[in-house]
């Protein structure tokens, strides 16, 4: 019993030391979501983050999305699912985005595809040769999308703790004739 007390105390202290508080888990700040955003970055614990830019609008009303994950040396994150869901605003799933490419490269290497992965992997692990590893995901929804929708990437487990992922919000901007991130 005495041997368990120090272990229990260490676990309690380490749990109190996690000061991570997610910021803006739901991207849309207003019900209208009328302001175009050039990009969005969501920070997670241990220096891990995900960023995205406006999608490429496809003929027929679909879109291609790109998400870029940044994982510092020595870190890893496990996907809690492999689905990138397209949903009604704060609502039900209306489509599952299809994986086009998923690849990684060290931040200090040339910008070329080095390791193409045929499916969403179980885990993102930083390479040992750079300060940061970039994981780039390209997704496609061929079907016509509604005027406004959300894309919800899979949540992560980092250091045995589950963390939510930002819900990225999009809408069609008629003046640009394109879908874009909105706030």
XYZ file of C-alpha atoms in Angstrom:
183
model
C 0.000 0.000 0.000
C 2.832 2.425 0.865
C 4.432 1.789 -2.533
C 1.224 2.900 -4.251
C 0.996 6.240 -2.413
C 3.929 7.946 -4.232
C 2.645 6.681 -7.579
C -0.876 7.944 -6.815
C 0.487 11.338 -5.743
C 2.584 11.642 -8.928
C -0.407 10.807 -11.115
C -2.581 13.343 -9.297
C 0.065 16.063 -9.673
C 0.642 15.317 -13.353
C -3.090 15.536 -14.022
C -3.211 18.956 -12.342
C -0.260 20.185 -14.414
C -2.063 19.895 -17.756
C -3.067 23.499 -18.386
C -4.262 22.927 -21.959
C -7.554 24.619 -22.682
C -8.784 24.271 -26.278
C -9.625 27.576 -27.951
C -12.589 27.869 -30.296
C -13.365 24.184 -30.742
C -16.258 25.270 -32.967
C -14.852 27.659 -35.560
C -18.005 29.665 -36.376
C -18.175 32.625 -34.004
C -21.473 33.983 -35.372
C -24.658 32.299 -36.592
C -24.292 33.993 -39.992
C -20.671 32.864 -40.422
C -20.350 35.603 -43.038
C -16.649 36.523 -42.829
C -14.176 34.773 -45.167
C -11.109 33.329 -43.418
C -7.829 32.708 -45.248
C -6.915 29.916 -42.874
C -7.415 28.353 -39.489
C -4.959 26.755 -37.057
C -5.941 24.714 -34.018
C -3.318 24.118 -31.331
C -3.250 20.945 -29.281
C -1.018 19.963 -26.330
C 2.696 19.219 -26.698
C 3.125 21.557 -29.659
C 0.911 19.523 -31.996
C -1.409 21.499 -34.267
C -3.606 21.249 -37.357
C -4.140 23.965 -39.958
C -6.294 24.376 -43.052
C -7.019 26.885 -45.797
C -10.112 27.422 -47.968
C -10.977 24.364 -50.056
C -10.827 24.057 -53.816
C -14.388 24.231 -55.127
C -15.054 21.478 -57.673
C -17.295 21.599 -60.700
C -20.656 20.217 -59.645
C -20.554 21.688 -56.143
C -18.084 19.438 -54.339
C -14.781 20.478 -52.777
C -11.232 19.331 -51.981
C -9.920 20.075 -48.506
C -6.345 20.114 -47.212
C -5.423 19.673 -43.570
C -1.828 19.973 -42.381
C -0.747 18.485 -39.066
C 2.450 19.660 -37.356
C 4.077 17.212 -34.936
C 7.261 18.248 -33.046
C 10.186 15.857 -32.616
C 9.523 13.242 -29.937
C 5.734 13.602 -30.065
C 2.943 11.453 -31.438
C -0.809 11.546 -31.666
C -3.226 8.661 -32.199
C -6.364 9.169 -34.268
C -9.528 8.175 -32.396
C -11.244 7.438 -35.729
C -10.307 7.624 -39.397
C -13.283 9.629 -40.594
C -13.321 13.209 -41.793
C -17.028 13.930 -41.514
C -18.892 16.665 -43.343
C -21.860 17.684 -41.220
C -24.757 20.095 -41.202
C -23.834 23.073 -38.958
C -23.450 21.524 -35.496
C -25.509 18.648 -36.837
C -25.688 15.247 -38.435
C -23.172 13.748 -40.861
C -24.109 14.498 -44.480
C -20.979 13.028 -46.144
C -17.684 11.358 -45.402
C -14.727 12.968 -47.149
C -12.753 10.586 -49.372
C -8.973 10.428 -48.833
C -7.039 11.604 -51.902
C -3.497 11.732 -50.467
C -1.886 11.507 -47.045
C 1.840 12.079 -46.804
C 4.548 13.194 -44.441
C 7.797 15.065 -44.707
C 10.285 16.557 -42.301
C 10.057 20.333 -42.122
C 13.707 20.678 -43.167
C 13.374 18.496 -46.288
C 12.374 19.563 -49.784
C 8.668 20.002 -50.438
C 8.072 16.765 -52.267
C 5.943 13.761 -51.472
C 8.165 11.331 -49.629
C 5.828 8.796 -48.053
C 2.330 8.515 -49.490
C 0.008 6.594 -47.204
C -3.026 4.845 -48.768
C -5.318 5.378 -45.756
C -5.551 7.516 -42.647
C -2.922 5.991 -40.331
C -3.512 4.953 -36.740
C -1.000 7.460 -35.455
C 1.122 10.462 -36.447
C 4.691 10.089 -35.210
C 7.314 12.808 -35.586
C 10.428 11.921 -37.544
C 13.768 11.978 -35.768
C 15.600 14.036 -38.398
C 13.785 17.349 -37.994
C 12.390 19.613 -35.311
C 8.934 19.125 -36.790
C 7.204 16.671 -39.127
C 4.414 17.818 -41.421
C 1.565 15.452 -42.263
C -0.542 16.692 -45.189
C -4.028 15.289 -45.848
C -6.012 16.006 -49.022
C -9.679 15.028 -48.984
C -12.490 15.222 -51.529
C -16.263 15.367 -51.453
C -17.593 14.903 -55.001
C -21.285 15.426 -54.180
C -22.816 18.885 -54.132
C -22.352 20.474 -50.732
C -24.937 22.701 -49.003
C -24.547 26.480 -48.657
C -23.044 26.018 -45.182
C -21.470 22.978 -43.527
C -18.798 21.807 -41.093
C -15.842 19.465 -41.517
C -14.892 17.515 -38.414
C -11.443 15.853 -38.486
C -10.833 12.881 -36.190
C -10.081 13.665 -32.555
C -6.685 12.735 -31.080
C -5.265 10.866 -28.135
C -2.033 12.520 -27.004
C -0.072 11.064 -24.078
C -3.027 8.829 -23.106
C -5.493 11.748 -22.953
C -8.266 12.270 -25.513
C -8.598 15.734 -27.042
C -11.369 17.113 -29.246
C -10.572 18.500 -32.667
C -11.794 21.814 -34.003
C -14.929 21.737 -36.119
C -13.979 23.778 -39.200
C -16.867 25.807 -40.640
C -17.407 26.531 -44.339
C -19.949 28.283 -46.499
C -20.428 29.201 -50.136
C -19.386 32.776 -50.972
C -21.308 33.756 -54.138
C -19.090 36.791 -54.808
C -16.052 34.474 -54.971
C -17.958 31.584 -56.564
C -16.248 29.294 -54.068
C -16.540 27.593 -50.714
C -14.444 29.113 -47.964
C -13.734 28.979 -44.271
C -16.017 31.317 -42.372
C -16.167 32.815 -38.914
